[in-house]
Short mmCIF file of C-alpha atoms and ligand atoms in Angstrom, two decimals:
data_model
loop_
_atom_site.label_atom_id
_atom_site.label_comp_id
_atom_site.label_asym_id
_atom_site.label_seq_id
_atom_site.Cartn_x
_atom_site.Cartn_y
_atom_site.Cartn_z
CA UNK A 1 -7.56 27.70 7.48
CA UNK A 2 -7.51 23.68 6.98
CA UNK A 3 -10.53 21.82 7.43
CA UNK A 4 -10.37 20.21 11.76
CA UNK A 5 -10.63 16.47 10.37
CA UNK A 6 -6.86 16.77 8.50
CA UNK A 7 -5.52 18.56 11.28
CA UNK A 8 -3.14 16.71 13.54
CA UNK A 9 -5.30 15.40 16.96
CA UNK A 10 -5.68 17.86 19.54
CA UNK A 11 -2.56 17.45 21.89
CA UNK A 12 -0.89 15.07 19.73
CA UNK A 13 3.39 16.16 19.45
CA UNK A 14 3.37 17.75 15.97
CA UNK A 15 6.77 17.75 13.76
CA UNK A 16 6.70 20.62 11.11
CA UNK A 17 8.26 18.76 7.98
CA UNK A 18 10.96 21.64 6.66
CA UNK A 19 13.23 19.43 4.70
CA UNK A 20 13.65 15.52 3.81
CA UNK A 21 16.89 13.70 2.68
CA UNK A 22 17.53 9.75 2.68
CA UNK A 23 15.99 8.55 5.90
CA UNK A 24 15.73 11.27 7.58
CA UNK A 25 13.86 14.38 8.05
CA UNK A 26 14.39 18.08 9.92
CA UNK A 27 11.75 19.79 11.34
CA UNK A 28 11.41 23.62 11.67
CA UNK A 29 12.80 23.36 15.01
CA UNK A 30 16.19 22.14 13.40
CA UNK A 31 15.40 18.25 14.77
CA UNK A 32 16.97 15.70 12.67
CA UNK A 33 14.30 12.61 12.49
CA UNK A 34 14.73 8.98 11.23
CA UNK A 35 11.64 8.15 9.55
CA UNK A 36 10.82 4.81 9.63
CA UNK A 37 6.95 5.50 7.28
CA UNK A 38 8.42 6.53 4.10
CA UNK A 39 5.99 8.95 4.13
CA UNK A 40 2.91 6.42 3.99
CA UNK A 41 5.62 4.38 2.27
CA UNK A 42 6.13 6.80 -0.66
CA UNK A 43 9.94 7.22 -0.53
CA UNK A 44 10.73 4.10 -1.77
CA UNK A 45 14.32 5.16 -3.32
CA UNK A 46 14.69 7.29 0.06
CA UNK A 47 13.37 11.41 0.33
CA UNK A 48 15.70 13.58 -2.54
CA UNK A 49 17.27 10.74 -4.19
CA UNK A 50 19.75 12.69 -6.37
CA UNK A 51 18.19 10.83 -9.12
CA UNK A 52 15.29 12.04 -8.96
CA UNK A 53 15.82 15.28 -7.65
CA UNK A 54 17.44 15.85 -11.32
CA UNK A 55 14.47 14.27 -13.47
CA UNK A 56 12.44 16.92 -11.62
CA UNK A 57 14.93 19.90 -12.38
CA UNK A 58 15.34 18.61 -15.83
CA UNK A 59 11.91 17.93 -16.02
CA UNK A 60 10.46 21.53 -14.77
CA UNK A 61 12.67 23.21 -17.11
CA UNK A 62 10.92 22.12 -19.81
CA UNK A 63 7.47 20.57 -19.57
CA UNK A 64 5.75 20.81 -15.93
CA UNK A 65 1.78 19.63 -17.71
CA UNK A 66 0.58 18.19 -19.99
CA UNK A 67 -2.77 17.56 -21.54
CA UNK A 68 -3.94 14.01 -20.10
CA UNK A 69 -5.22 11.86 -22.88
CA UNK A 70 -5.75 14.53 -25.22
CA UNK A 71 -1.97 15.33 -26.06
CA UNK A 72 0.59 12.59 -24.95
CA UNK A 73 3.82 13.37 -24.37
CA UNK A 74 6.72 11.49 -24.23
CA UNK A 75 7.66 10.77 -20.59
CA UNK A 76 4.17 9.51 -19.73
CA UNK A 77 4.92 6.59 -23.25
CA UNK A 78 8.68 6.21 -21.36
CA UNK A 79 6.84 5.84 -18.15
CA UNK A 80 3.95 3.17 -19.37
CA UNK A 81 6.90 1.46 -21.81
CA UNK A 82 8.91 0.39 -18.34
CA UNK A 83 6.07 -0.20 -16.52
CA UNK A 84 4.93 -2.57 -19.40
CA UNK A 85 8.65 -4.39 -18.88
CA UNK A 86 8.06 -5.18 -15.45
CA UNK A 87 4.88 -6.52 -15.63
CA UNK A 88 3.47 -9.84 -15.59
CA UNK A 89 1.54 -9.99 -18.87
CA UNK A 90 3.23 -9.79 -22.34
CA UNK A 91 1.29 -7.45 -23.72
CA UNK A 92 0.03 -4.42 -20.84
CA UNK A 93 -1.97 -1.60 -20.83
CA UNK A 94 -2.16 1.01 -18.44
CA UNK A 95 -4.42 4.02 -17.30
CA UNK A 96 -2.12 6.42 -15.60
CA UNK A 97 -4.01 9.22 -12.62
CA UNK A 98 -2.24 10.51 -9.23
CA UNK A 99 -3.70 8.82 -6.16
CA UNK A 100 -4.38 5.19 -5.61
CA UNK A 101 -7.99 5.13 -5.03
CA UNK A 102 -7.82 6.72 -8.81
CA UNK A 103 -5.98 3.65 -9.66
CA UNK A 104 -8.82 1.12 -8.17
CA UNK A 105 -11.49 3.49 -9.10
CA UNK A 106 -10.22 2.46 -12.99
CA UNK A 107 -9.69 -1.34 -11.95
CA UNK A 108 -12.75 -1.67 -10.70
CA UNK A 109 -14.28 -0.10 -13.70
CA UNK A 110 -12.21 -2.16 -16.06
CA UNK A 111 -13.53 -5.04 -14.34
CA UNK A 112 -17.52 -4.42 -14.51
CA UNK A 113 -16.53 -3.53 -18.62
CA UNK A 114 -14.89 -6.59 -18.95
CA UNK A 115 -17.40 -9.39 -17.16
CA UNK A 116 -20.88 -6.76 -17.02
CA UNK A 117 -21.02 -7.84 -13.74
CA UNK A 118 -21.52 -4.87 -10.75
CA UNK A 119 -20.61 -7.21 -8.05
CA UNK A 120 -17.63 -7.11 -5.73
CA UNK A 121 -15.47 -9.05 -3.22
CA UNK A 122 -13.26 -7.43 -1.21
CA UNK A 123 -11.75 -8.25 2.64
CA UNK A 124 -12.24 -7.47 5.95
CA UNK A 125 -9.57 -5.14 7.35
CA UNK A 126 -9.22 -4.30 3.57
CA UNK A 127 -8.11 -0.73 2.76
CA UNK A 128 -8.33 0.73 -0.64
CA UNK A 129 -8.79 4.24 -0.72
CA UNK A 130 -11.37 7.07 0.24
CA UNK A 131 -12.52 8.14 -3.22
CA UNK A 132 -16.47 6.92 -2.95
CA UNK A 133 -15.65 3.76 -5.28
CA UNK A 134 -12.60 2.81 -3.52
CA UNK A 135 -14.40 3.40 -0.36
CA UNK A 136 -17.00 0.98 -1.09
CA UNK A 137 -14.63 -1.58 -0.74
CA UNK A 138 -12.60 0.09 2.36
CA UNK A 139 -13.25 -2.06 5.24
CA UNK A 140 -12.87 0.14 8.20
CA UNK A 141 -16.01 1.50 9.78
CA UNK A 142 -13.77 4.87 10.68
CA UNK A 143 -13.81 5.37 7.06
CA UNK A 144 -17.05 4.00 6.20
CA UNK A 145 -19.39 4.70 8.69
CA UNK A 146 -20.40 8.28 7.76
CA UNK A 147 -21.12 7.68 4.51
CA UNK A 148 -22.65 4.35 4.35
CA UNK A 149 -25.79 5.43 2.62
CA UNK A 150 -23.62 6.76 -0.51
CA UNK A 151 -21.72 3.42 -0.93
CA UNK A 152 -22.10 0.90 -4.16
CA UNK A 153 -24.02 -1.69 -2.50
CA UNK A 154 -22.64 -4.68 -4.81
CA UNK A 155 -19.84 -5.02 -2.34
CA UNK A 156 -19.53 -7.90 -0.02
CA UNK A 157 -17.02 -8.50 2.44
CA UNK A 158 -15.20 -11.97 3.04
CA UNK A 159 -12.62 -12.91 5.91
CA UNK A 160 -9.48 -12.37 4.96
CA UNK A 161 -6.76 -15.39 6.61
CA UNK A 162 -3.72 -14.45 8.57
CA UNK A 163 -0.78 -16.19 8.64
CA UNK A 164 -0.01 -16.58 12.63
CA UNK A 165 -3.53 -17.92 12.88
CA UNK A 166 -5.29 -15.13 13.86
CA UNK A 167 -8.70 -16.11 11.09
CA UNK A 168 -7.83 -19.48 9.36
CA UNK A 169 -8.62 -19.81 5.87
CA UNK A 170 -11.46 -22.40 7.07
CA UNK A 171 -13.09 -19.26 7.78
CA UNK A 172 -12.66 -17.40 4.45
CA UNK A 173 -13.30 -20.42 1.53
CA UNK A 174 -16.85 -21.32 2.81
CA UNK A 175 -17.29 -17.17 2.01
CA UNK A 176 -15.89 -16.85 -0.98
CA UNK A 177 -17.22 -19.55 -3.02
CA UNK A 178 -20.63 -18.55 -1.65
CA UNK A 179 -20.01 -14.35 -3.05
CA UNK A 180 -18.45 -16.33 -6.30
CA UNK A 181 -21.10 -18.63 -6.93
CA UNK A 182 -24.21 -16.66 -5.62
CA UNK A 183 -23.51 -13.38 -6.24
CA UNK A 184 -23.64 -10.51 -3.42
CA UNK A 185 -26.42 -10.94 -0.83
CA UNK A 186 -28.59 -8.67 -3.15
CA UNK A 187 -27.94 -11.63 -5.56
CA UNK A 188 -25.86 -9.23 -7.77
CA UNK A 189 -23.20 -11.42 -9.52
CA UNK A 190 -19.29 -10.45 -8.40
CA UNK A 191 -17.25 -9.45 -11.55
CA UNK A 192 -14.36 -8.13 -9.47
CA UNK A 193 -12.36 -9.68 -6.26
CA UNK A 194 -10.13 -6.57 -5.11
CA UNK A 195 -7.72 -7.57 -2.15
CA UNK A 196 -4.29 -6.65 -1.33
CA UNK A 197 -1.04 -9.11 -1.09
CA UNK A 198 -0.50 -7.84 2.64
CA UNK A 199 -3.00 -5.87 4.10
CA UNK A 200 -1.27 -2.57 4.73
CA UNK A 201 -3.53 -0.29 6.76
CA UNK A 202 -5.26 -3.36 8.98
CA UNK A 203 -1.84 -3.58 10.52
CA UNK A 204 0.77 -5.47 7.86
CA UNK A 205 -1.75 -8.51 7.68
CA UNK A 206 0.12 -10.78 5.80
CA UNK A 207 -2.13 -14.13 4.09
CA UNK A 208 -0.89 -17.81 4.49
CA UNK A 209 1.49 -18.85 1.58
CA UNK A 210 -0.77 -20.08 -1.02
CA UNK A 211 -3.74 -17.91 -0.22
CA UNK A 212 -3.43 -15.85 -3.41
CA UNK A 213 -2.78 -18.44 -6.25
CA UNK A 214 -5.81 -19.98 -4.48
CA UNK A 215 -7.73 -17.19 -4.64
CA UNK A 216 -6.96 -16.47 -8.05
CA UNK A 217 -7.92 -20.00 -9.31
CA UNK A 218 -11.00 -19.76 -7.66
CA UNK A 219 -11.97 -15.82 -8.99
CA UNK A 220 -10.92 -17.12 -12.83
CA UNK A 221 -13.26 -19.90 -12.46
CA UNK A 222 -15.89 -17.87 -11.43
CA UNK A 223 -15.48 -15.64 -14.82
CA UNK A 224 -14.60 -12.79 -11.74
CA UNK A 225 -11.39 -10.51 -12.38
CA UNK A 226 -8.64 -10.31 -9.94
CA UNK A 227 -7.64 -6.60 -8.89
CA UNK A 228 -4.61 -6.66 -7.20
CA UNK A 229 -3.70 -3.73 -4.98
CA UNK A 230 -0.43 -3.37 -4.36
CA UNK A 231 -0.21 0.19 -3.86
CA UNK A 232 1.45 -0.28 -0.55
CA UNK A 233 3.38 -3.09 -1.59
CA UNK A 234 4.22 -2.89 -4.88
CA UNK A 235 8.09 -1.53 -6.47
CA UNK A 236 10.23 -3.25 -3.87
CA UNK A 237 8.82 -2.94 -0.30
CA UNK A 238 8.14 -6.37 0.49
CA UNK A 239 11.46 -7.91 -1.11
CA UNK A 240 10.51 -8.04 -4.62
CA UNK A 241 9.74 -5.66 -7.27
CA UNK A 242 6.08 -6.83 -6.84
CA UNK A 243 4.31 -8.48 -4.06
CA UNK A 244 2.78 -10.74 -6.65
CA UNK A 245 5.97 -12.96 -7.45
CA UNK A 246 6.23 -14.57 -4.13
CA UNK A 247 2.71 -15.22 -4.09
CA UNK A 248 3.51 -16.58 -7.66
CA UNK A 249 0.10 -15.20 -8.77
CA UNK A 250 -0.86 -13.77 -12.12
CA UNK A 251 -3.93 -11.25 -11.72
CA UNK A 252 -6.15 -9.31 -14.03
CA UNK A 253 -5.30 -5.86 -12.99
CA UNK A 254 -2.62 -4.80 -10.59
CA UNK A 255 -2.95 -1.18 -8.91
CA UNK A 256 0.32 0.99 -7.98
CA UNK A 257 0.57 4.17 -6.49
CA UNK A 258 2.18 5.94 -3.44
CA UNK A 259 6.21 5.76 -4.51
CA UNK A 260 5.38 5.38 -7.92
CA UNK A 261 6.22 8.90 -8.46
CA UNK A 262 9.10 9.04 -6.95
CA UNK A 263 7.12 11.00 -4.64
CA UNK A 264 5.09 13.57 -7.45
CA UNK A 265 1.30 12.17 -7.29
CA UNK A 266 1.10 9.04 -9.36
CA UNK A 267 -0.84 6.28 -9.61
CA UNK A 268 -1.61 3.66 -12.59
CA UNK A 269 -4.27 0.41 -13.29
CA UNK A 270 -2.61 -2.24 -15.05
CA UNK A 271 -3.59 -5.11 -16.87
CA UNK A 272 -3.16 -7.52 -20.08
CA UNK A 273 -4.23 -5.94 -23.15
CA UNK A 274 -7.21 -8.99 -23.63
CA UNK A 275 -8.70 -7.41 -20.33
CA UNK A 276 -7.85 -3.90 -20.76
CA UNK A 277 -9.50 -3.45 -24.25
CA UNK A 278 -12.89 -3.34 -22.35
CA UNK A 279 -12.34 0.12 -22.90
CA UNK A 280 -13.31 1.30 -25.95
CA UNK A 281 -11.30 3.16 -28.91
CA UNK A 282 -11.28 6.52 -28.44
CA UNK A 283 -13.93 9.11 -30.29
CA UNK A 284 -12.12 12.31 -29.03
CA UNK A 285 -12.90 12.02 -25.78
CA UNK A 286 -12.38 9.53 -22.89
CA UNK A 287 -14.67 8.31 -21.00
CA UNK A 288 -12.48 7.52 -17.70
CA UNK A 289 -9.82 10.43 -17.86
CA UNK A 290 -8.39 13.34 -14.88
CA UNK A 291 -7.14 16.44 -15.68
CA UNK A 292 -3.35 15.46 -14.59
CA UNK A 293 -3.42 11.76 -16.25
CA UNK A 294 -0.01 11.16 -17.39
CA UNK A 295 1.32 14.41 -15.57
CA UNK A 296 5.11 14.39 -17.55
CA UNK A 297 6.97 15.61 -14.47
CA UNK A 298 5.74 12.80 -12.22
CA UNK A 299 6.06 10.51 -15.02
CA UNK A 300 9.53 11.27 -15.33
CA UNK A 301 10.19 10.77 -11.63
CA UNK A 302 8.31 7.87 -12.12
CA UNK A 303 10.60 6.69 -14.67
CA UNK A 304 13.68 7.63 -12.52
CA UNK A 305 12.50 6.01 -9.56
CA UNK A 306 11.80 2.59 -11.35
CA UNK A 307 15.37 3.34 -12.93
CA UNK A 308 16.71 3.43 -9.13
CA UNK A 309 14.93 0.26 -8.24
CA UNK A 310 16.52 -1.49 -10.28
CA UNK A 311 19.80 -0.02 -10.57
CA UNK A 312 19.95 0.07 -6.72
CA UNK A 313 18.68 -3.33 -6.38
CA UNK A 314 16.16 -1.86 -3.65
CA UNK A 315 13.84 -4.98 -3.96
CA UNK A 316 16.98 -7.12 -3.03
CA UNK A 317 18.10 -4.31 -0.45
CA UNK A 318 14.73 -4.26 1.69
CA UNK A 319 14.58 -7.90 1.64
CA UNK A 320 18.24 -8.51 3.58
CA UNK A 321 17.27 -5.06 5.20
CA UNK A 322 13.88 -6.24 6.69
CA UNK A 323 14.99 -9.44 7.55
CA UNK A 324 17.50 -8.62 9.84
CA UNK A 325 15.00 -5.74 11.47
CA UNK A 326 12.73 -8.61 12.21
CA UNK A 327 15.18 -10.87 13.01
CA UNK A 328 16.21 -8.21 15.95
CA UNK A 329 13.17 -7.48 16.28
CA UNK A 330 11.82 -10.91 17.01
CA UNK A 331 14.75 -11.76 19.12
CA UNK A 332 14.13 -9.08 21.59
CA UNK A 333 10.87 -8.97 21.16
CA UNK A 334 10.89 -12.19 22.41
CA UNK A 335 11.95 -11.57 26.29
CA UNK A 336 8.64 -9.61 26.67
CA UNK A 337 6.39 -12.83 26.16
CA UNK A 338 3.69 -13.04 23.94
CA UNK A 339 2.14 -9.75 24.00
CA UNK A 340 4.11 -8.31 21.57
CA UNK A 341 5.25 -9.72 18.29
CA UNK A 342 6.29 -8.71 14.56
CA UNK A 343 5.03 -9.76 11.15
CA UNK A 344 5.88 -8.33 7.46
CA UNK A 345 7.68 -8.81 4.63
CA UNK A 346 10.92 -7.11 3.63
CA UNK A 347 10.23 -3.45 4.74
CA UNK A 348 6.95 -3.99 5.28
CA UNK A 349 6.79 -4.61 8.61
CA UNK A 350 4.15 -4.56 12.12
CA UNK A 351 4.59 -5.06 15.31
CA UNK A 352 1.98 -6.02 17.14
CA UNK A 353 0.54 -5.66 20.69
CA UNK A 354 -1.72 -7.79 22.80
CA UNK A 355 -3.48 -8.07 26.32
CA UNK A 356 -1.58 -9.78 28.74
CA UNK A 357 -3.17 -13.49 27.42
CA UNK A 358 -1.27 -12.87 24.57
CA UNK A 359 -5.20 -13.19 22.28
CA UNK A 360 -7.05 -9.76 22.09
CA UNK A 361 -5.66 -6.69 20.46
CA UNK A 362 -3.98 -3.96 22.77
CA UNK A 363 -6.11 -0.91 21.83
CA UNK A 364 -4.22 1.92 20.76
CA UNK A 365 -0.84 0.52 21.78
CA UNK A 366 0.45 1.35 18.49
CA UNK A 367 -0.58 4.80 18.63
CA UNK A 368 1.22 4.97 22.10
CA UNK A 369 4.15 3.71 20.86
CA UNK A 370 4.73 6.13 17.61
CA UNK A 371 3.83 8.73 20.00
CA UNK A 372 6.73 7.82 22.02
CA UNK A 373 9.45 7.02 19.27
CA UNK A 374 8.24 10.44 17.78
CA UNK A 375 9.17 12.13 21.03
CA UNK A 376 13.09 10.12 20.76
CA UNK A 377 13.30 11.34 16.97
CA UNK A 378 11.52 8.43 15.42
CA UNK A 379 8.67 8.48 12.90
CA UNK A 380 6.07 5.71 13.02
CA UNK A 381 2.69 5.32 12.05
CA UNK A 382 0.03 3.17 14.14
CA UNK A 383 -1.68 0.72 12.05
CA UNK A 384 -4.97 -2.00 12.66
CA UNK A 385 -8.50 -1.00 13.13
CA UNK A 386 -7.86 -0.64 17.00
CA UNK A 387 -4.41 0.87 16.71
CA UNK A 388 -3.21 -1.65 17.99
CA UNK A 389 -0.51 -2.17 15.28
CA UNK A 390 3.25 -0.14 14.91
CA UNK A 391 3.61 -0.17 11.11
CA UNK A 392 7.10 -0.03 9.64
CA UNK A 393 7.58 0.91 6.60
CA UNK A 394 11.18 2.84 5.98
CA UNK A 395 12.87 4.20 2.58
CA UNK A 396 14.39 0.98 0.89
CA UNK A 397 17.67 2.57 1.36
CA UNK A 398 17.63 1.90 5.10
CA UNK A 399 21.02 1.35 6.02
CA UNK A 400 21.21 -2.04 7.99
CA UNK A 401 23.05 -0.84 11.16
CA UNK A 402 20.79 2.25 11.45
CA UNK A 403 17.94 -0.50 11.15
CA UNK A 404 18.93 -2.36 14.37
CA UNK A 405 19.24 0.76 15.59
CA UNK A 406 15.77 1.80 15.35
CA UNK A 407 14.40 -2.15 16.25
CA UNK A 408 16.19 -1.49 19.30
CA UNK A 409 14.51 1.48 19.97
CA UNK A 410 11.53 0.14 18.87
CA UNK A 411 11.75 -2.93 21.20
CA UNK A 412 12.59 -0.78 24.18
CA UNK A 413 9.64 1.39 24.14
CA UNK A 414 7.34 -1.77 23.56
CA UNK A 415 9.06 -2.87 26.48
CA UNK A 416 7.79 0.42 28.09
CA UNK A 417 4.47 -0.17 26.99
CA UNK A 418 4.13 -3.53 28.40
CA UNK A 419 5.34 -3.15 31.51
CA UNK A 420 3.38 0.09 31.87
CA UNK A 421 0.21 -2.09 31.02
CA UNK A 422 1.23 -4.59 33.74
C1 PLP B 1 -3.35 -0.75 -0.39
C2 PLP B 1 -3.78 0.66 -0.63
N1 PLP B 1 -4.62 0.91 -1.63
C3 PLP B 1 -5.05 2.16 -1.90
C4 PLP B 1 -4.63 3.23 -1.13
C5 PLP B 1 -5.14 4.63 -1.44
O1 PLP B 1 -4.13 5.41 -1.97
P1 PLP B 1 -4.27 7.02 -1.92
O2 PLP B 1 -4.22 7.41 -0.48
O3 PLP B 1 -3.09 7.50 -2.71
O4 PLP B 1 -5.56 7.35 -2.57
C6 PLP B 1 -3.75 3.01 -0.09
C7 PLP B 1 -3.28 4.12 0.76
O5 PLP B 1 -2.76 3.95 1.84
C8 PLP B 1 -3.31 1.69 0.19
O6 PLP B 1 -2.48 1.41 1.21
#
């Protein structure tokens, strides 16, 4: 029926989703779970917020789709109107679509309108998407690999600097004023650096303080654009409404997707009207448009989930929420040495495994791991190239005893792992 490559692994425990409330999910067995993903961090305001759950009844009853750029209607101007509030710039513009490698697919065009230049910079470990122009910038070799000979080649990889040390940023400087200042190796001139705030996907990678503002200074000079991605961490996950403010970086084009919706399919490309207008007017027909842009009833979930947010104080809320999970984290974590330790910000958190040095990645240890919590009622995700990464990333709404709860679990089967390993 389903194509074998998005079928669960062969042998792998397999929850049937049949309903989703809060934190927590039942399968079709009648198993409550706690889900500790968010659903690849989509339920930001938790699954079936009440609030939302009525935008989409209200919603349905009267305008399910729409027609995209054609025919506006008014939840996708309510939708862009608050997005334009919480942004950075004074004046922003937005192209709305439904996935996020839509959402980089437009930045990255907005980019090459704005400076002419096809050239990009993006990170190792970077993740952006699967759509062939995401992809291109997708670090992963998983993902890569079998389509190599279809990428853009104007994309160039730098190093990308972790905080604990892992790649200093005396690695990544030398690399990026080189790609800045010389172009790709082709010699093709970079118009675009696309990174995230935290890498997500590479295993909650999270950049030295100062690494963005840096970066930023450095891509401006260069007459590059900054894309930032913060699909992942965007609306609230990491503590504030936008990854960005801590970093205290303004960029040229900000990506959001997965909870944007509310959990409907939508995604949007951001950016100040000066660098947006490298679109042109309109004669009738777009020339970067999708069949669904602006969908109403995801725009008006949209809407109700930003409404939450802020309402809810869920920035705030995953903040005191995620520190204490890695502060209980961390402290147990602690009695099993240094092959295991945690990293993130707010509810964006990893924890990481090593070999029993302490230095090289535990392969697959993450996988092991979410295989085991799933088997105790807990949903993880594995995260890092090698799996060697548990990735946390809960609804918002986590309620803080129910999150030492699950770092307790969490710490006892790393525990399990570790001593297993010898
Ligand atoms: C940082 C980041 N960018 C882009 C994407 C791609 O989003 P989508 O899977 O909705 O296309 C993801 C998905 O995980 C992501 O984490």
């Amino acid at each position: 029926m389903e194509s074998r490559n998005v079928l669960p692994r062969e042998g792998a425990l397999v929850t049937f989703w049949d309903e989703a409330l809060g934190v927590n999910v039942r399968d079709s067995d009648g198993n409550v779970l706690l889900d500790l993903t968010g659903a690849f961090g989509v339920a930001l305001a938790g699954h079936r917020h009440p609030r939302i759950v009525e935008a989409l009844e209200r919603g349905g009853g009267r305008l399910i789709h729409g027609m995209g750029d054609v025919q506006p209607s008014r939840e996708r101007l309510e939708l862009l109107e608050h997005l334009s509030s919480l942004s950075p710039w004074r004046s922003c513009r937005g192209v709305l679509s439904s996935s996020g490698s839509e959402a980089v697919e437009t930045a990255l065009k907005t980019a090459f309108l704005a400076t002419g230049r096809p050239g990009i910079l993006a990170f190792q470990g970077a993740y952006h998407g699967l759509t062939m122009g995401a992809l291109a910038t997708t670090h992963r070799e998983h993902f890569r690999g079998p389509f190599r000979p279809q990428l853009s080649p104007h994309v160039a990889f730098a190093p990308f600097p972790v905080e604990e040390g892992e790649v200093g940023e005396k690695d990544v400087w030398p690399k990026v004023d080189q790609l800045l200042d010389e172009g790709t190796p082709d010699g093709i001139p970079v118009g675009a650096v696309v990174v995230e705030p935290i890498q997500g996907r590479a295993g909650v990678r999270v950049p030295p303080p100062g690494f963005l503002s840096k970066l930023a200074e450095r891509t401006r000079r260069a007459g590059a654009l900054l894309i930032l991605d913060e699909i992942f961490t965007g609306l609230g996950r990491t503590g504030r409404i936008f990854a960005l403010e801590e970093a205290e970086v303004i960029p040229d084009l900000l990506c959001l997707g997965k909870g944007l919706g509310g959990g409907l399919p939508l995604s949007a490309c951001l950016g100040p009207e000066e660098v947006m207008d490298a679109w042109p007017p309109s004669q009738g027909e777009a020339v970067h448009t999708s069949t669904f842009l602006g969908h109403p009833l995801a725009c008006r979930t949209g809407k109700a989930l930003l409404e939450v947010l802020e309402e809810e104080e869920l920035p705030d809320r995953a903040r005191d929420t995620g520190r204490l999970m890695a502060q209980v984290l961390a402290e147990e974590i602690g009695n099993l040495g240094p092959r295991v330790r945690v990293r993130g910000r707010g509810l964006f958190l990893g924890v990481t495994f090593h070999d029993s040095n302490g230095v090289e990645p535990l392969d697959h240890a993450g996988v092991q791991a979410a295989e085991i919590l799933l088997s105790r009622g807990i949903i993880t995700l594995p995260a890092g190239a090698r799996g060697e990464v548990l990735e946390l990333t809960p609804p918002l709404v986590l309620d803080p005893e129910l999150a030492r709860y699950a770092a307790l679990q969490v710490t006892e089967v790393a525990g399990l792992l570790v001593s297993r390993e010898g």
